[in-house]
Each structure stands twice: as C-alpha cells, then as structure tokens.
PDB file of C-alpha atoms in Angstrom:
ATOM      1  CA  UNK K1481      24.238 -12.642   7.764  1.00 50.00           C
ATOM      2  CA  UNK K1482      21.407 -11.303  10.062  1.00 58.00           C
ATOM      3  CA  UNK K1483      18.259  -9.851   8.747  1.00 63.00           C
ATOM      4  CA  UNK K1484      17.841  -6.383   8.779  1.00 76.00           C
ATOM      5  CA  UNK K1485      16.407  -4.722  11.177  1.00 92.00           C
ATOM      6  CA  UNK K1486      13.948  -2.923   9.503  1.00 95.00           C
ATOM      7  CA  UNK K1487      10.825  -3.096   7.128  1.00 96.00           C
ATOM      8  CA  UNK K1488      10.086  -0.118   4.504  1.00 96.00           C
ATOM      9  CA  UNK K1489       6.266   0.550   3.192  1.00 96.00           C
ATOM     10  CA  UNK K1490       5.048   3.363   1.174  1.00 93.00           C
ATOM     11  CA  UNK K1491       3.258   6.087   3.588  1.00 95.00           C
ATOM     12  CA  UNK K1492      -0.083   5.804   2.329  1.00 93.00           C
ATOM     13  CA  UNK K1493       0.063   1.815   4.575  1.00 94.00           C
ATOM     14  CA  UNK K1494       0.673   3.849   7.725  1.00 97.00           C
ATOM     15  CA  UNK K1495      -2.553   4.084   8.998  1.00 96.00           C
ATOM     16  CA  UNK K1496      -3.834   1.041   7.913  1.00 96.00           C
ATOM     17  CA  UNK K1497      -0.715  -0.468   9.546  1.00 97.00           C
ATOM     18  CA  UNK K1498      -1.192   1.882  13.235  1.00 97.00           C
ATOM     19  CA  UNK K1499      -4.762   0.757  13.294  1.00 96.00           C
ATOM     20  CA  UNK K1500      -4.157  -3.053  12.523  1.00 95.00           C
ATOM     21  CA  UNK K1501      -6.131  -3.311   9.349  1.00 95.00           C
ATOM     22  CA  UNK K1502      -3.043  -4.576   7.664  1.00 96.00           C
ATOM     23  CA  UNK K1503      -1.276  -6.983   8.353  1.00 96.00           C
ATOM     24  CA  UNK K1504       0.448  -8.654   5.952  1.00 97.00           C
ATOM     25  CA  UNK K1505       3.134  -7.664   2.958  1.00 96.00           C
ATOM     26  CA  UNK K1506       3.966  -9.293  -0.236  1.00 96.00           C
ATOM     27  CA  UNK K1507       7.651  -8.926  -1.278  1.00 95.00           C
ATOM     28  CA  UNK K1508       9.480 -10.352  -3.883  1.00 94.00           C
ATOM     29  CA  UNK K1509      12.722 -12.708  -3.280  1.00 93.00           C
ATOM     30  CA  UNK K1510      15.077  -9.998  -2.376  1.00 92.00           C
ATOM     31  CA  UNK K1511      12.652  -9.232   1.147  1.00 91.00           C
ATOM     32  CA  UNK K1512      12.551 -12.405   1.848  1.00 92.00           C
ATOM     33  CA  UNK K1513      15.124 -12.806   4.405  1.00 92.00           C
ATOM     34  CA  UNK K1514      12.686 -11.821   7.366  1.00 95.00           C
ATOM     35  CA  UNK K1515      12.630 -14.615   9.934  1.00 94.00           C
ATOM     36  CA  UNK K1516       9.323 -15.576  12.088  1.00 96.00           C
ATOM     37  CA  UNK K1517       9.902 -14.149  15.497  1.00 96.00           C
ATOM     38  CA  UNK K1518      11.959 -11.002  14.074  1.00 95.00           C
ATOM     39  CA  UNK K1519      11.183  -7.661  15.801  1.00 97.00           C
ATOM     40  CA  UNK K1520      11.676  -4.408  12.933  1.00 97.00           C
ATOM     41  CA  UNK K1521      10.979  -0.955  13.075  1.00 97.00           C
ATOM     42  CA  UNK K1522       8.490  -0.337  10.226  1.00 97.00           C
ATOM     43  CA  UNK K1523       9.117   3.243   8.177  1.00 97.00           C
ATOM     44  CA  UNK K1524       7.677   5.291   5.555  1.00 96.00           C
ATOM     45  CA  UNK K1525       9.641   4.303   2.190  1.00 94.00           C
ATOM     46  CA  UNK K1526       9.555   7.730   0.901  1.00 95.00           C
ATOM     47  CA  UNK K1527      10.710   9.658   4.292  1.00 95.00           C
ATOM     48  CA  UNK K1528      12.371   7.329   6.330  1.00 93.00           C
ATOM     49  CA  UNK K1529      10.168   8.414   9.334  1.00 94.00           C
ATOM     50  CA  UNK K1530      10.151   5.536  11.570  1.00 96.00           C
ATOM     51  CA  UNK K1531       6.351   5.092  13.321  1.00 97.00           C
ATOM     52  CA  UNK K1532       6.291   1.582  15.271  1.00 96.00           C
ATOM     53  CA  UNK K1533       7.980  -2.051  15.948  1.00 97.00           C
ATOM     54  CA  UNK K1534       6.019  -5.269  14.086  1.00 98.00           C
ATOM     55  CA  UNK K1535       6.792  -8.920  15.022  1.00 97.00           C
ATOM     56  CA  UNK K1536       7.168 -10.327  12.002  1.00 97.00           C
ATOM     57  CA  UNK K1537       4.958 -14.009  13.043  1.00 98.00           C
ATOM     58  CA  UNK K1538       5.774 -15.663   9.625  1.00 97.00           C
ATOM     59  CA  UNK K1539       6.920 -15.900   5.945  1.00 97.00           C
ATOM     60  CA  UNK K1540       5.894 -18.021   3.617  1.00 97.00           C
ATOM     61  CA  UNK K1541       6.585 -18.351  -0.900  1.00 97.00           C
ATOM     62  CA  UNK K1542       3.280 -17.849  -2.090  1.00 97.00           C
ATOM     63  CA  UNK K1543       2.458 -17.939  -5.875  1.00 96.00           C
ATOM     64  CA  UNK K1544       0.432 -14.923  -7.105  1.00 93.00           C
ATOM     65  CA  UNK K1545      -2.384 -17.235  -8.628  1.00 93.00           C
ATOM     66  CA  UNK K1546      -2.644 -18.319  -5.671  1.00 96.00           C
ATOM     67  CA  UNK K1547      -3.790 -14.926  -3.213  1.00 96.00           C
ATOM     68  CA  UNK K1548      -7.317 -15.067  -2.332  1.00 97.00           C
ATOM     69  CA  UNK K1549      -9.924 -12.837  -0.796  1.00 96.00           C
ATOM     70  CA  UNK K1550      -8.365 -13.660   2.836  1.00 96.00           C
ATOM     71  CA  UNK K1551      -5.257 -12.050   1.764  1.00 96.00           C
ATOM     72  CA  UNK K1552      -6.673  -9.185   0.245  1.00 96.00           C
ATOM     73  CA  UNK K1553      -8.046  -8.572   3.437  1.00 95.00           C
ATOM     74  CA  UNK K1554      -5.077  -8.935   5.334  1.00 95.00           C
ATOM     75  CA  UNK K1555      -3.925  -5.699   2.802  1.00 93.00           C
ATOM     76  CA  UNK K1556      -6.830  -4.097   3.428  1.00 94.00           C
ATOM     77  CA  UNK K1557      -7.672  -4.018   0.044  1.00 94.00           C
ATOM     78  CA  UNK K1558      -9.839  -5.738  -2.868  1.00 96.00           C
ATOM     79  CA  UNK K1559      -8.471  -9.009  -4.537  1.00 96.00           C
ATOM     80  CA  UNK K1560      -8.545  -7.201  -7.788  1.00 96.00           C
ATOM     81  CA  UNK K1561      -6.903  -4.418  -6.291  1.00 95.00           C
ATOM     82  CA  UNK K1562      -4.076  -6.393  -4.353  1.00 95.00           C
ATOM     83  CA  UNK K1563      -3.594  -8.011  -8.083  1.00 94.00           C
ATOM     84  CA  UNK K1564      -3.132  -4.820  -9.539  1.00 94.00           C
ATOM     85  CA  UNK K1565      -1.113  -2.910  -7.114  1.00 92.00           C
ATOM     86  CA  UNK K1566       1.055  -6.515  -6.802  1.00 94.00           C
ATOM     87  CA  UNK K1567       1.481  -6.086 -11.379  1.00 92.00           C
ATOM     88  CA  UNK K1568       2.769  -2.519 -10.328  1.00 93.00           C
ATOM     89  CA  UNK K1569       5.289  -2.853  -8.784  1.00 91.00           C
ATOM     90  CA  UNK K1570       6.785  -6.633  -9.222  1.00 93.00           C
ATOM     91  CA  UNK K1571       5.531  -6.911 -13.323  1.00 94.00           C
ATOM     92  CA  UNK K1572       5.978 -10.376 -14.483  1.00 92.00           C
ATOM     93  CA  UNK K1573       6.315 -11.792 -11.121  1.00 92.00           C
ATOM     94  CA  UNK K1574       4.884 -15.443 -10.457  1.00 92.00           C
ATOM     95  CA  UNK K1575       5.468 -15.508  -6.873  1.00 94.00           C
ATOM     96  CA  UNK K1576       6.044 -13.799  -3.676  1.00 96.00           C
ATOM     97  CA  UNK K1577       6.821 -13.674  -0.261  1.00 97.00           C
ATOM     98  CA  UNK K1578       3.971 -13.211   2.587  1.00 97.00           C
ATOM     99  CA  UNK K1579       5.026 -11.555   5.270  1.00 97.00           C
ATOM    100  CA  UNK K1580       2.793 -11.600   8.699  1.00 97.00           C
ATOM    101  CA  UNK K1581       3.370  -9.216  10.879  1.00 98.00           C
ATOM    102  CA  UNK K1582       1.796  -7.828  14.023  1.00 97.00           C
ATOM    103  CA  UNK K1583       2.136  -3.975  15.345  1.00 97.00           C
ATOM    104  CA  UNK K1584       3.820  -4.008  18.455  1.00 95.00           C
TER     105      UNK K1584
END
C-alpha cells in the first residue's frame, strides 16, 4: 500500500507552516506511514483547503519523555506548550511519530 498523498493540520499551523517556522509534526501510530523523500500536499484539517507541497525529509518513533526544547522549536511553540497541546489530543500516549518536513 502507498502512503497517502497528503498531510492534514489544523488551520491555525498555516502560517507558521507558509513562513517555515514549523517544521515538524508529531503523530501518533496511525500517521506514521509517511516515508522520507515523500512529496504531500499539506491542508487545513477543518476545510480541506489545500495551501502548499512539503517533502517530508524524515520520520522517526520518538517517546514523549523524550521531546526537548529543539523540538518545541521545530513547532514553534514552548516545551510546556508542545506537552500540553501533544496530552490534547493523543491522552495517554507514550510515544509518537516525528515527522520532518520542508515547504516546497
């Protein structure tokens, strides 16, 4: 089975993600099919609208103890905030998938 094509985010990532400030996504086991060298058209989750390409560069399991300040920036975000928003969305999770991307 091929990857899809395609990589969701929630809308308020779109301008972080047009102006390169992030560039990286944590996803749990079911996103983690995207291969390194993988071109996807990136979309708002809530309205579909499609705004750019990313080269996905690499994926690697990551354990959530295990993010640091680097990846927080890579989010754009705080460490404590990254934590948080990570609890939000995938509670109880131990670990993740890091996906690097780069706007085409």
């Amino acid at each position: 089975m091929n990857p899809p094509n395609s990589i969701t985010f929630f809308s308020r990532f779109e301008t972080d993600i047009l102006a390169g400030k992030k560039t990286i996504t944590l996803r749990d086991e079911s996103e983690s099919f995207y291969q390194a060298g993988q071109r996807v058209s990136v979309s708002n989750l809530e309205d579909g609208r499609c705004y750019g390409e990313l080269d996905i560069l690499s994926v690697s399991r990551v354990a959530l103890d295990d993010l640091n300040d680097t990846h927080a920036e890579q989010e754009n975000m705080s460490l404590a905030e990254l934590k948080t928003l990570i609890r939000q969305i995938y509670p109880g999770i131990e670990a993740l998938y890091l996906i690097h991307f780069k706007l085409v």
